[in-house]
Short mmCIF file of C-alpha atoms and ligand atoms in Angstrom, two decimals:
data_model
loop_
_atom_site.label_atom_id
_atom_site.label_comp_id
_atom_site.label_asym_id
_atom_site.label_seq_id
_atom_site.Cartn_x
_atom_site.Cartn_y
_atom_site.Cartn_z
CA MET E 1139 -21.32 45.46 -19.68
CA ALA E 1140 -19.34 48.84 -20.01
CA THR E 1141 -18.53 50.86 -17.40
CA THR E 1142 -20.52 53.81 -18.67
CA THR E 1143 -23.75 52.19 -18.80
CA ALA E 1144 -23.34 50.62 -15.09
CA GLN E 1145 -25.99 51.75 -12.66
CA THR E 1146 -24.82 54.43 -10.05
CA PHE E 1147 -25.68 53.82 -6.57
CA LYS E 1148 -25.66 55.94 -3.83
CA ASN E 1149 -25.09 55.97 0.20
CA PHE E 1150 -28.33 55.92 2.35
CA ILE E 1151 -28.24 58.66 5.09
CA GLY E 1152 -31.14 60.22 7.10
CA GLY E 1153 -33.68 58.44 4.35
CA GLU E 1154 -31.87 60.27 1.47
CA TRP E 1155 -29.61 58.89 -1.23
CA VAL E 1156 -26.50 60.82 -1.40
CA ASP E 1157 -23.08 60.59 -3.00
CA ALA E 1158 -19.89 60.60 -1.00
CA VAL E 1159 -18.75 63.94 0.17
CA SER E 1160 -15.65 63.54 -1.95
CA GLY E 1161 -17.59 62.59 -4.97
CA GLU E 1162 -15.21 59.67 -5.45
CA THR E 1163 -16.52 56.11 -6.75
CA PHE E 1164 -15.63 52.45 -6.93
CA GLU E 1165 -16.93 49.98 -9.03
CA SER E 1166 -18.29 46.38 -8.08
CA THR E 1167 -17.66 43.77 -10.76
CA SER E 1168 -18.65 40.28 -11.30
CA PRO E 1169 -16.43 37.34 -10.34
CA ALA E 1170 -17.51 35.15 -13.12
CA THR E 1171 -17.15 37.51 -16.04
CA GLY E 1172 -15.62 40.88 -14.98
CA GLU E 1173 -18.71 42.68 -15.86
CA THR E 1174 -19.28 46.00 -14.11
CA ILE E 1175 -22.48 45.54 -11.47
CA GLY E 1176 -22.64 49.13 -10.47
CA VAL E 1177 -20.59 52.23 -9.48
CA PHE E 1178 -20.74 53.20 -5.73
CA PRO E 1179 -19.78 55.92 -3.57
CA ARG E 1180 -16.09 55.95 -2.26
CA SER E 1181 -16.93 57.48 1.27
CA GLY E 1182 -14.70 59.03 3.62
CA ALA E 1183 -14.78 59.94 7.45
CA GLU E 1184 -17.12 62.83 6.89
CA ASP E 1185 -19.72 60.35 5.45
CA VAL E 1186 -19.54 58.31 8.35
CA ASP E 1187 -19.84 61.18 10.69
CA ARG E 1188 -22.88 62.22 9.02
CA ALA E 1189 -24.41 58.85 8.79
CA VAL E 1190 -23.40 58.42 12.90
CA ASP E 1191 -24.99 61.80 13.49
CA VAL E 1192 -28.64 61.08 11.94
CA ALA E 1193 -28.58 57.47 13.51
CA LYS E 1194 -27.69 59.00 16.93
CA ALA E 1195 -30.66 61.51 16.59
CA ALA E 1196 -32.87 58.71 15.10
CA PHE E 1197 -32.13 56.61 18.14
CA ALA E 1198 -34.05 59.16 20.46
CA ASP E 1199 -37.55 58.36 19.03
CA TRP E 1200 -36.86 54.80 17.49
CA ARG E 1201 -35.80 53.27 21.07
CA LEU E 1202 -39.37 54.70 22.47
CA VAL E 1203 -41.32 52.79 19.49
CA PRO E 1204 -43.23 49.85 21.00
CA ALA E 1205 -41.14 46.94 20.14
CA PRO E 1206 -44.01 45.07 18.71
CA LYS E 1207 -44.29 48.27 16.31
CA ARG E 1208 -40.73 47.72 15.26
CA GLY E 1209 -41.39 44.14 14.75
CA GLU E 1210 -44.60 44.93 12.39
CA ILE E 1211 -42.12 46.93 10.14
CA LEU E 1212 -39.70 43.63 10.23
CA PHE E 1213 -42.79 41.41 9.28
CA ALA E 1214 -43.12 43.64 6.09
CA LEU E 1215 -39.73 43.54 5.42
CA ALA E 1216 -39.75 39.67 5.54
CA ARG E 1217 -42.70 39.80 2.92
CA LEU E 1218 -40.91 42.09 0.62
CA LEU E 1219 -37.74 39.88 0.95
CA GLU E 1220 -40.10 36.79 -0.12
CA GLN E 1221 -41.22 38.97 -3.16
CA GLU E 1222 -37.72 39.89 -4.10
CA LYS E 1223 -36.01 36.56 -3.63
CA PRO E 1224 -35.77 35.91 -7.13
CA ALA E 1225 -34.15 38.97 -8.03
CA LEU E 1226 -31.88 39.20 -5.17
CA THR E 1227 -30.78 35.55 -6.06
CA GLU E 1228 -30.28 36.28 -9.58
CA LEU E 1229 -28.06 39.37 -8.61
CA MET E 1230 -26.23 37.35 -6.30
CA THR E 1231 -25.36 34.89 -8.88
CA HIS E 1232 -23.68 38.01 -10.79
CA GLU E 1233 -22.14 40.07 -8.05
CA MET E 1234 -20.96 37.67 -5.62
CA GLY E 1235 -20.81 34.55 -7.50
CA LYS E 1236 -22.75 31.91 -5.72
CA VAL E 1237 -24.62 29.28 -7.67
CA LYS E 1238 -28.33 29.55 -7.93
CA ALA E 1239 -29.45 27.47 -5.00
CA GLU E 1240 -26.98 28.84 -2.61
CA ALA E 1241 -27.76 32.40 -3.32
CA GLY E 1242 -31.46 31.58 -3.01
CA GLY E 1243 -30.51 29.95 0.34
CA ASP E 1244 -28.52 33.18 1.30
CA VAL E 1245 -31.73 35.24 0.78
CA GLN E 1246 -33.85 32.72 2.70
CA GLU E 1247 -31.48 33.03 5.43
CA ALA E 1248 -32.47 36.51 5.47
CA ILE E 1249 -36.16 35.95 5.37
CA ASP E 1250 -35.95 33.27 8.26
CA ILE E 1251 -33.93 35.53 10.49
CA THR E 1252 -36.36 38.58 9.75
CA TYR E 1253 -39.60 36.63 10.45
CA TYR E 1254 -37.97 35.06 13.78
CA MET E 1255 -36.59 38.59 14.87
CA ALA E 1256 -39.98 40.59 13.87
CA GLY E 1257 -41.45 38.06 16.63
CA GLU E 1258 -39.07 39.09 18.94
CA GLY E 1259 -41.00 42.41 19.07
CA ARG E 1260 -43.53 40.61 21.01
CA ARG E 1261 -41.12 38.77 23.33
CA LEU E 1262 -37.89 40.52 24.09
CA PHE E 1263 -38.22 38.70 27.56
CA GLY E 1264 -36.66 39.81 30.75
CA HIS E 1265 -36.90 38.07 34.07
CA THR E 1266 -39.19 38.91 37.31
CA THR E 1267 -37.96 37.17 40.26
CA PRO E 1268 -38.51 37.35 43.78
CA SER E 1269 -36.89 39.71 46.15
CA GLU E 1270 -34.83 38.90 49.47
CA LEU E 1271 -37.39 41.58 51.13
CA ARG E 1272 -40.78 41.94 51.87
CA ASP E 1273 -42.95 44.48 49.74
CA LYS E 1274 -40.21 44.64 46.83
CA TRP E 1275 -40.53 43.87 43.29
CA ASN E 1276 -37.57 42.76 41.40
CA MET E 1277 -37.13 42.73 37.65
CA SER E 1278 -34.48 42.90 34.59
CA VAL E 1279 -35.11 44.13 31.14
CA ARG E 1280 -33.43 44.32 27.88
CA GLN E 1281 -32.67 48.07 26.86
CA PRO E 1282 -31.32 49.19 23.38
CA ILE E 1283 -27.65 50.38 23.41
CA GLY E 1284 -27.45 53.17 20.74
CA VAL E 1285 -26.07 53.30 17.26
CA VAL E 1286 -24.49 49.91 16.20
CA GLY E 1287 -21.84 49.95 13.44
CA ALA E 1288 -22.34 46.80 11.18
CA ILE E 1289 -19.43 45.77 9.22
CA THR E 1290 -20.03 42.97 6.90
CA PRO E 1291 -18.16 40.44 4.42
CA TRP E 1292 -19.08 39.45 0.90
CA ASN E 1293 -19.49 35.79 1.29
CA PHE E 1294 -22.96 36.03 2.65
CA PRO E 1295 -23.90 39.35 1.13
CA VAL E 1296 -27.58 39.33 2.19
CA ALA E 1297 -27.73 37.08 4.99
CA ILE E 1298 -24.96 38.74 7.15
CA PRO E 1299 -26.36 41.90 7.24
CA SER E 1300 -29.53 40.71 8.12
CA TRP E 1301 -28.29 38.71 10.81
CA LYS E 1302 -26.79 42.03 12.20
CA LEU E 1303 -29.30 44.54 11.38
CA ILE E 1304 -32.66 42.93 12.06
CA PRO E 1305 -31.93 41.68 15.68
CA ALA E 1306 -30.10 45.24 16.25
CA LEU E 1307 -33.50 46.98 14.96
CA VAL E 1308 -36.05 44.99 16.93
CA CYS E 1309 -33.93 45.70 20.04
CA GLY E 1310 -34.31 49.47 19.43
CA ASN E 1311 -30.83 50.39 18.07
CA THR E 1312 -30.13 52.46 15.10
CA VAL E 1313 -27.64 51.29 12.51
CA VAL E 1314 -24.85 52.25 10.04
CA LEU E 1315 -23.97 49.48 7.69
CA LYS E 1316 -20.61 49.48 6.03
CA PRO E 1317 -20.78 46.50 3.48
CA ALA E 1318 -17.89 44.65 1.63
CA THR E 1319 -16.72 46.60 -1.51
CA ASP E 1320 -17.04 43.20 -3.35
CA THR E 1321 -20.75 42.94 -2.79
CA PRO E 1322 -22.18 46.62 -2.21
CA ALA E 1323 -25.10 46.23 -4.62
CA LEU E 1324 -26.67 43.51 -2.67
CA ALA E 1325 -26.16 45.13 0.47
CA GLU E 1326 -27.98 48.51 -0.95
CA ARG E 1327 -30.73 46.44 -2.19
CA PHE E 1328 -31.11 44.93 1.26
CA VAL E 1329 -31.30 48.81 2.85
CA GLU E 1330 -33.63 49.83 -0.19
CA LEU E 1331 -36.25 47.20 1.03
CA LEU E 1332 -35.95 48.21 4.54
CA ALA E 1333 -37.04 51.86 3.45
CA GLU E 1334 -39.59 50.27 1.51
CA ALA E 1335 -40.90 48.46 4.59
CA GLY E 1336 -41.41 51.56 6.59
CA ILE E 1337 -38.22 51.94 8.58
CA PRO E 1338 -38.13 55.64 9.85
CA SER E 1339 -35.54 58.08 8.27
CA GLY E 1340 -31.89 57.88 9.95
CA VAL E 1341 -32.93 54.28 11.66
CA VAL E 1342 -30.74 52.57 9.03
CA ASN E 1343 -27.84 54.03 7.08
CA ILE E 1344 -25.45 52.49 4.59
CA VAL E 1345 -21.90 53.98 3.81
CA HIS E 1346 -19.98 52.25 1.07
CA GLY E 1347 -16.27 52.47 0.88
CA GLY E 1348 -13.21 50.55 2.50
CA GLY E 1349 -12.37 48.94 5.67
CA GLY E 1350 -9.20 51.00 6.33
CA THR E 1351 -11.54 54.28 5.79
CA VAL E 1352 -14.98 53.88 6.47
CA GLY E 1353 -14.78 50.77 8.61
CA GLU E 1354 -11.98 52.13 10.70
CA ARG E 1355 -14.03 55.57 11.31
CA LEU E 1356 -16.97 53.65 12.39
CA VAL E 1357 -15.04 51.59 14.86
CA ARG E 1358 -13.31 54.64 16.10
CA HIS E 1359 -16.36 57.01 16.36
CA PRO E 1360 -17.46 57.91 19.94
CA ASP E 1361 -20.90 57.76 19.21
CA VAL E 1362 -21.02 54.19 17.87
CA ARG E 1363 -21.82 52.11 20.85
CA VAL E 1364 -21.58 48.59 19.22
CA ILE E 1365 -19.59 47.19 16.45
CA THR E 1366 -20.81 43.85 14.92
CA LEU E 1367 -18.25 42.63 12.62
CA THR E 1368 -17.94 39.51 10.36
CA GLY E 1369 -14.45 39.21 8.93
CA SER E 1370 -11.11 37.63 9.33
CA ARG E 1371 -9.32 37.20 12.42
CA GLU E 1372 -6.75 39.67 11.43
CA THR E 1373 -9.46 42.29 10.91
CA GLY E 1374 -11.21 41.45 14.05
CA VAL E 1375 -7.86 41.86 15.94
CA GLU E 1376 -7.54 45.42 14.42
CA VAL E 1377 -11.07 46.29 15.11
CA LEU E 1378 -10.87 45.05 18.83
CA LYS E 1379 -7.84 47.39 19.42
CA ALA E 1380 -9.45 50.34 17.66
CA ALA E 1381 -12.45 49.91 19.59
CA ALA E 1382 -10.59 50.07 23.12
CA ASP E 1383 -10.32 53.77 23.41
CA THR E 1384 -13.71 54.31 23.26
CA LEU E 1385 -14.52 51.11 25.17
CA THR E 1386 -16.97 50.32 22.22
CA HIS E 1387 -18.72 46.89 22.50
CA VAL E 1388 -17.24 44.68 19.92
CA HIS E 1389 -19.02 41.66 18.51
CA LEU E 1390 -16.46 39.37 16.41
CA GLU E 1391 -17.59 36.55 13.85
CA LEU E 1392 -14.22 35.57 12.41
CA GLY E 1393 -12.84 32.76 10.47
CA GLY E 1394 -12.41 28.83 10.70
CA LYS E 1395 -10.67 25.97 9.82
CA ASN E 1396 -13.37 23.39 10.14
CA ALA E 1397 -12.71 19.60 10.17
CA ILE E 1398 -15.26 16.68 9.11
CA ILE E 1399 -14.41 13.48 11.09
CA VAL E 1400 -15.04 10.23 9.10
CA LEU E 1401 -14.88 7.05 11.26
CA ASP E 1402 -14.42 3.45 9.99
CA ASP E 1403 -17.99 2.61 10.79
CA ALA E 1404 -19.53 5.80 9.00
CA ASP E 1405 -21.84 5.54 5.76
CA LEU E 1406 -19.36 6.54 3.50
CA GLU E 1407 -21.52 7.49 0.71
CA LEU E 1408 -23.32 10.03 3.06
CA ALA E 1409 -19.87 11.17 4.24
CA VAL E 1410 -18.77 12.00 0.74
CA ASP E 1411 -21.92 13.78 0.01
CA GLY E 1412 -21.22 15.78 3.44
CA ILE E 1413 -17.74 16.73 2.36
CA LEU E 1414 -18.51 17.60 -1.21
CA TRP E 1415 -21.18 19.96 -0.06
CA SER E 1416 -19.25 21.40 2.75
CA ALA E 1417 -15.75 21.80 1.22
CA PHE E 1418 -16.94 23.02 -2.26
CA GLY E 1419 -20.33 24.88 -1.85
CA THR E 1420 -19.86 28.66 -2.37
CA SER E 1421 -16.41 27.53 -3.67
CA GLY E 1422 -15.09 26.78 -0.16
CA GLN E 1423 -15.64 30.38 0.65
CA ARG E 1424 -17.53 29.87 3.82
CA CYS E 1425 -16.53 30.51 7.39
CA THR E 1426 -17.87 27.11 8.13
CA ALA E 1427 -16.35 25.33 4.96
CA ALA E 1428 -14.77 21.95 5.79
CA SER E 1429 -11.29 22.49 4.71
CA ARG E 1430 -10.02 19.38 6.69
CA VAL E 1431 -11.31 16.02 6.67
CA ILE E 1432 -9.97 13.47 9.35
CA VAL E 1433 -10.36 10.15 8.28
CA GLN E 1434 -9.93 6.64 10.44
CA LYS E 1435 -7.44 4.40 8.73
CA GLY E 1436 -9.79 1.73 7.96
CA ALA E 1437 -11.98 4.16 5.70
CA TYR E 1438 -9.20 6.07 4.41
CA ALA E 1439 -8.46 4.36 0.76
CA GLU E 1440 -12.09 3.99 0.20
CA LEU E 1441 -13.13 7.40 1.10
CA GLN E 1442 -10.36 9.02 -1.01
CA SER E 1443 -11.43 7.22 -4.24
CA ARG E 1444 -15.18 7.94 -3.84
CA LEU E 1445 -14.50 11.47 -2.98
CA VAL E 1446 -12.04 12.07 -6.02
CA ALA E 1447 -14.57 10.51 -8.41
CA ARG E 1448 -17.32 12.88 -7.36
CA VAL E 1449 -14.96 15.98 -7.17
CA GLU E 1450 -14.05 15.43 -10.58
CA LYS E 1451 -17.49 15.54 -12.09
CA LEU E 1452 -18.26 18.88 -10.68
CA ARG E 1453 -18.76 21.43 -13.37
CA LEU E 1454 -17.29 25.03 -12.80
CA GLY E 1455 -19.25 27.96 -14.53
CA PRO E 1456 -20.97 31.13 -13.76
CA GLY E 1457 -23.73 31.12 -10.87
CA TRP E 1458 -26.53 31.92 -12.78
CA GLU E 1459 -26.57 28.87 -15.12
CA ASP E 1460 -28.52 25.83 -14.21
CA ASP E 1461 -25.79 23.12 -14.36
CA THR E 1462 -23.17 24.97 -12.56
CA ASP E 1463 -21.99 23.11 -9.30
CA ILE E 1464 -19.07 25.59 -8.62
CA GLY E 1465 -19.12 29.25 -9.17
CA PRO E 1466 -16.08 31.59 -9.28
CA VAL E 1467 -13.91 32.71 -6.26
CA ILE E 1468 -14.49 36.37 -5.14
CA ASN E 1469 -11.47 38.12 -6.65
CA ARG E 1470 -8.16 37.78 -8.36
CA THR E 1471 -6.31 38.14 -4.66
CA ALA E 1472 -8.44 35.34 -3.53
CA LEU E 1473 -7.77 33.31 -6.72
CA GLU E 1474 -3.81 33.96 -6.03
CA LYS E 1475 -3.86 33.33 -2.11
CA ILE E 1476 -6.04 29.88 -2.88
CA HIS E 1477 -3.15 28.73 -5.56
CA SER E 1478 -0.42 29.79 -3.44
CA TYR E 1479 -1.87 27.46 -0.66
CA THR E 1480 -1.81 24.67 -3.41
CA GLU E 1481 2.14 25.35 -3.83
CA ILE E 1482 2.54 25.34 -0.28
CA GLY E 1483 0.93 22.06 0.36
CA LYS E 1484 2.84 20.53 -2.11
CA ASP E 1485 5.94 21.86 -0.81
CA GLU E 1486 4.89 20.59 2.52
CA GLY E 1487 4.69 16.89 1.06
CA ALA E 1488 0.91 16.76 1.07
CA LYS E 1489 -0.32 14.40 -1.94
CA LEU E 1490 -2.40 16.58 -4.54
CA LEU E 1491 -5.07 14.06 -5.48
CA THR E 1492 -7.09 16.35 -7.89
CA GLY E 1493 -7.41 19.83 -8.81
CA GLY E 1494 -4.79 22.48 -7.71
CA GLU E 1495 -5.10 24.93 -10.81
CA VAL E 1496 -6.68 27.93 -12.02
CA ALA E 1497 -9.56 26.97 -14.38
CA GLY E 1498 -8.75 29.45 -17.18
CA ASP E 1499 -10.24 27.65 -20.34
CA GLY E 1500 -12.66 29.32 -22.51
CA GLU E 1501 -15.19 31.56 -20.85
CA LEU E 1502 -13.84 30.72 -17.71
CA GLY E 1503 -10.89 32.71 -18.44
CA LYS E 1504 -12.87 35.87 -17.82
CA GLY E 1505 -13.36 35.06 -14.19
CA PHE E 1506 -11.69 33.96 -11.18
CA PHE E 1507 -12.34 29.98 -11.32
CA TYR E 1508 -10.24 27.37 -9.22
CA ARG E 1509 -10.60 23.92 -9.80
CA PRO E 1510 -11.74 21.67 -6.62
CA THR E 1511 -8.62 20.68 -4.56
CA VAL E 1512 -8.23 17.48 -2.68
CA PHE E 1513 -4.88 16.82 -0.92
CA ALA E 1514 -4.15 13.48 0.90
CA ASP E 1515 -1.63 12.42 3.49
CA VAL E 1516 -1.70 15.88 5.15
CA ASP E 1517 -0.12 16.11 8.19
CA PRO E 1518 -2.09 18.21 10.87
CA GLN E 1519 0.87 20.70 11.45
CA MET E 1520 1.06 21.40 7.89
CA ARG E 1521 0.05 25.09 6.76
CA ILE E 1522 -2.66 24.07 4.67
CA ALA E 1523 -3.99 21.88 7.65
CA GLN E 1524 -3.87 25.07 9.99
CA GLU E 1525 -4.53 28.08 7.96
CA GLU E 1526 -7.89 29.45 6.54
CA ILE E 1527 -7.64 29.35 2.75
CA PHE E 1528 -11.25 30.08 2.04
CA GLY E 1529 -11.33 28.60 -1.11
CA PRO E 1530 -12.04 25.19 -2.90
CA THR E 1531 -9.38 23.21 -1.16
CA THR E 1532 -9.47 20.47 1.35
CA ALA E 1533 -7.11 18.20 3.20
CA LEU E 1534 -7.49 14.65 4.18
CA ILE E 1535 -5.56 13.66 7.26
CA PRO E 1536 -5.41 10.09 8.32
CA VAL E 1537 -5.82 8.95 12.10
CA GLY E 1538 -6.13 5.98 14.14
CA ASP E 1539 -9.03 6.40 16.36
CA LEU E 1540 -11.59 8.75 17.55
CA ASP E 1541 -9.24 10.31 20.39
CA GLU E 1542 -6.80 11.04 17.85
CA ALA E 1543 -9.54 12.52 15.56
CA ILE E 1544 -10.77 14.87 18.36
CA ARG E 1545 -7.10 15.92 19.08
CA VAL E 1546 -6.41 16.72 15.29
CA SER E 1547 -9.93 18.38 15.10
CA ASN E 1548 -9.19 20.44 18.06
CA GLY E 1549 -5.39 21.21 17.04
CA ILE E 1550 -5.89 24.54 15.43
CA LYS E 1551 -6.82 28.34 16.40
CA TYR E 1552 -10.06 28.52 15.18
CA GLY E 1553 -13.24 26.86 16.92
CA LEU E 1554 -16.16 27.36 14.41
CA SER E 1555 -17.84 24.30 13.02
CA SER E 1556 -17.26 20.70 13.55
CA SER E 1557 -18.70 17.44 12.40
CA ILE E 1558 -18.51 13.73 12.86
CA PHE E 1559 -19.78 10.99 10.66
CA THR E 1560 -20.32 7.64 12.76
CA ARG E 1561 -23.04 5.21 13.43
CA ASP E 1562 -21.47 4.50 17.14
CA VAL E 1563 -23.75 6.84 19.37
CA ASN E 1564 -21.18 6.58 22.10
CA ALA E 1565 -18.46 8.06 19.66
CA ALA E 1566 -21.09 10.78 18.60
CA PHE E 1567 -21.79 11.81 22.13
CA ARG E 1568 -18.01 12.01 23.03
CA ALA E 1569 -17.68 14.23 19.92
CA MET E 1570 -20.52 16.28 20.93
CA ARG E 1571 -18.64 17.00 24.28
CA ASP E 1572 -15.03 17.24 23.19
CA LEU E 1573 -14.84 18.99 19.85
CA GLU E 1574 -13.74 22.60 20.80
CA ALA E 1575 -16.24 24.43 18.46
CA GLY E 1576 -19.39 26.77 18.65
CA ILE E 1577 -21.20 24.17 16.36
CA THR E 1578 -21.13 20.54 16.04
CA TYR E 1579 -23.05 18.29 13.42
CA VAL E 1580 -23.58 14.71 13.60
CA ASN E 1581 -23.87 12.75 10.28
CA ALA E 1582 -24.05 16.11 8.43
CA GLY E 1583 -21.38 18.28 7.04
CA THR E 1584 -19.92 21.43 8.69
CA ILE E 1585 -22.39 23.81 7.29
CA GLY E 1586 -26.15 23.99 7.35
CA ALA E 1587 -26.85 26.45 10.47
CA GLU E 1588 -30.45 27.21 11.21
CA VAL E 1589 -31.55 30.89 12.38
CA HIS E 1590 -33.09 30.19 15.76
CA LEU E 1591 -29.86 28.62 17.02
CA PRO E 1592 -26.89 30.48 18.36
CA PHE E 1593 -24.20 30.84 15.52
CA GLY E 1594 -20.39 31.52 16.24
CA GLY E 1595 -17.26 29.92 17.60
CA THR E 1596 -14.99 29.35 20.26
CA LYS E 1597 -11.10 30.30 20.76
CA ASP E 1598 -9.91 32.66 17.60
CA THR E 1599 -13.39 32.43 15.69
CA GLY E 1600 -14.50 35.20 18.09
CA ASN E 1601 -14.77 36.96 21.40
CA GLY E 1602 -17.43 34.87 23.22
CA HIS E 1603 -20.45 36.47 21.60
CA ARG E 1604 -22.96 34.64 19.25
CA GLU E 1605 -25.13 35.61 16.17
CA ALA E 1606 -28.69 34.66 15.49
CA GLY E 1607 -30.87 32.88 17.90
CA GLN E 1608 -31.81 34.25 21.42
CA ALA E 1609 -28.05 34.82 21.83
CA ALA E 1610 -27.87 37.75 19.56
CA LEU E 1611 -30.05 39.63 21.59
CA ASP E 1612 -27.14 40.04 24.25
CA VAL E 1613 -25.16 41.87 21.57
CA PHE E 1614 -27.76 44.43 21.00
CA THR E 1615 -29.07 45.10 24.31
CA GLU E 1616 -27.98 45.71 27.69
CA TRP E 1617 -29.41 44.18 31.02
CA LYS E 1618 -31.24 46.94 33.27
CA SER E 1619 -32.22 45.39 36.92
CA ILE E 1620 -35.06 47.25 38.46
CA TYR E 1621 -35.84 47.09 41.95
CA VAL E 1622 -39.32 48.58 43.20
CA ASP E 1623 -39.78 49.05 46.86
CA TYR E 1624 -43.48 49.25 47.84
CA SER E 1625 -42.82 48.77 51.71
CA GLY E 1626 -42.99 52.59 52.45
CA ARG E 1627 -39.96 52.38 54.46
CA LEU E 1628 -36.09 52.11 53.72
CA GLN E 1629 -35.05 48.26 53.46
CA ARG E 1630 -31.38 47.47 53.15
CA ALA E 1631 -30.56 44.63 50.99
CA GLN E 1632 -28.25 42.25 53.00
CA ILE E 1633 -28.64 44.24 55.91
CA ASP E 1634 -32.27 44.03 56.89
CA THR E 1635 -32.44 40.15 56.78
CA GLU E 1636 -35.50 38.70 58.69
CA GLU E 1637 -34.85 36.24 61.43
CA HIS E 1638 -36.09 32.72 60.40
CA PRO E 1639 -38.16 30.80 62.96
CA ALA E 1640 -36.56 27.86 64.51
CA PRO E 1641 -37.80 24.74 62.95
P1 NAD R 2161 -12.21 41.07 6.02
O1 NAD R 2161 -11.86 40.90 7.30
O2 NAD R 2161 -11.34 41.30 4.68
O3 NAD R 2161 -13.66 42.06 5.62
C1 NAD R 2161 -14.60 42.10 6.44
C2 NAD R 2161 -15.18 43.69 6.49
O4 NAD R 2161 -14.16 44.42 7.54
C3 NAD R 2161 -15.31 44.11 5.33
O5 NAD R 2161 -16.54 45.10 5.05
C4 NAD R 2161 -13.93 45.10 5.26
O6 NAD R 2161 -14.03 46.33 4.48
C5 NAD R 2161 -13.89 45.49 6.71
N1 NAD R 2161 -12.68 45.94 7.24
C6 NAD R 2161 -11.35 45.50 6.71
N2 NAD R 2161 -10.30 46.22 7.55
C7 NAD R 2161 -10.98 46.84 8.62
C8 NAD R 2161 -10.66 47.66 9.48
N3 NAD R 2161 -9.19 47.85 9.73
N4 NAD R 2161 -11.53 48.31 10.31
C9 NAD R 2161 -12.88 48.01 9.82
N5 NAD R 2161 -13.34 47.44 9.07
C10 NAD R 2161 -12.51 46.86 8.26
O7 NAD R 2161 -12.84 39.70 5.32
P2 NAD R 2161 -13.95 39.07 4.02
O8 NAD R 2161 -12.73 38.71 3.13
O9 NAD R 2161 -14.69 40.24 3.53
O10 NAD R 2161 -14.51 37.96 4.46
C11 NAD R 2161 -13.82 36.59 4.64
C12 NAD R 2161 -13.39 36.36 6.16
O11 NAD R 2161 -14.68 36.34 6.87
C13 NAD R 2161 -13.19 34.98 6.31
O12 NAD R 2161 -12.00 35.06 7.41
C14 NAD R 2161 -14.26 34.16 7.04
O13 NAD R 2161 -13.92 33.00 7.79
C15 NAD R 2161 -14.93 35.23 7.85
N6 NAD R 2161 -16.30 35.08 8.03
C16 NAD R 2161 -16.77 34.62 9.48
C17 NAD R 2161 -18.06 34.31 9.22
C18 NAD R 2161 -18.56 33.91 10.83
O14 NAD R 2161 -19.78 34.04 10.91
N7 NAD R 2161 -17.49 33.46 11.74
C19 NAD R 2161 -18.87 34.26 8.53
C20 NAD R 2161 -18.43 34.64 6.98
C21 NAD R 2161 -17.13 35.01 6.88
#
């Protein structure tokens, strides 16, 4: 598609579709073919400032809209997302590159979180609790915080914006969204649907542009009270530092280096299914991707041969074709980074079993395709076993027993997802207790989160918060404790204590 025919998109600020003040633009292109998806405003600080101003003004009323009414708008959004699922899925295969089933899953995750959080409009439970004094009423309630700045990556272009915006909105906050520059059309479509569902002007705004300009201004803006970021560890550290001067709340969901453990007694065919899905789904570009497979020595040889046979059957192609197993990676920088890790793995002495090269033959040459790659005999300290590659590369690490497997699984800086394949219930429970990760799967791969459970990681994967489930409400609300004294006299807590009668 020629650039001149590409659709032009705008920022959404205060209920209006507007260009960047500078008039500058950038293009979103398909990683599968290079076709132009659209032209977007390359915004700057002045665009962010306008969006934050209107979001701040809109907060004054939105926080007072009864939460069940806010929920009703979100229920309407969920229904619109259901109607639009086929179109969003198709767009995602083009703009982000996911294969159809996974693109549909991304949209479904947004539908699920929207229904779940819309229902929160009739809950948002606080606590009532006894008082230590007579004739006194105690309770705690959740209160919205203000303007939320949401900064999102490209790998879940509809799901991740929804994980941030929907809980923020049901709690009564207003939002400025800065999506990734690789997937702006999908984020824009999501915001259009919010507007169509009836979200009032100024409550949701989108400002397109780069992390160093739009993102950084959002983080440093004194009227932004919460920053919720999903991205790399490096970006997380920068954002945390930039938010320090204004003491802005920061919620970080960062990288992973997730491992599947396969014990000798595992169902090996099931384990191979789990590894294929977790290592190569979304071309390995999931924060929960299994980039390490820790295998007990008795199963090691058999697992290797079964895995390689299955990997070599995977078909690369554009996500929109029905028989594609693996789509492209997001851009040239990613392709080059992934290949550089193949070179690093070889230099470190790991054994390349399959893959390890750019797939540039025929039509694939128009996009960014990388052959699914498996290394064997990987030492846990090698860089390919320590650093996030974010591509279709996995490392097989042999171990002697469960203790060693858990030590190796934990021996990284990240702590997002983990998994164990075993038929031994004692081993499974020890893994559930001892794996240092926010998520553990038993007899399933490292991916497959459901929206009503907390999602996030320990150690360098984040800063202690969680997305989704009830835990997300803690990011987007602050607790207020309320004491009502109806005794008609001044009662002093901790001082006016009652004498207890002797037993
Ligand atoms: P990234 O960190 O490069 O970018 C994420 C977002 O931050 C983008 O919108 C980017 O423009 C913005 N940004 C970059 N620098 C910024 C700055 N200085 N200030 C403010 N904003 C800035 O990440 P990516 O390449 O888009 O996504 C891949 C990363 O995201 C991987 O590390 C992956 O593990 C992680 N991820 C984590 C989760 C999770 O839930 N833990 C989920 C998906 C992806």
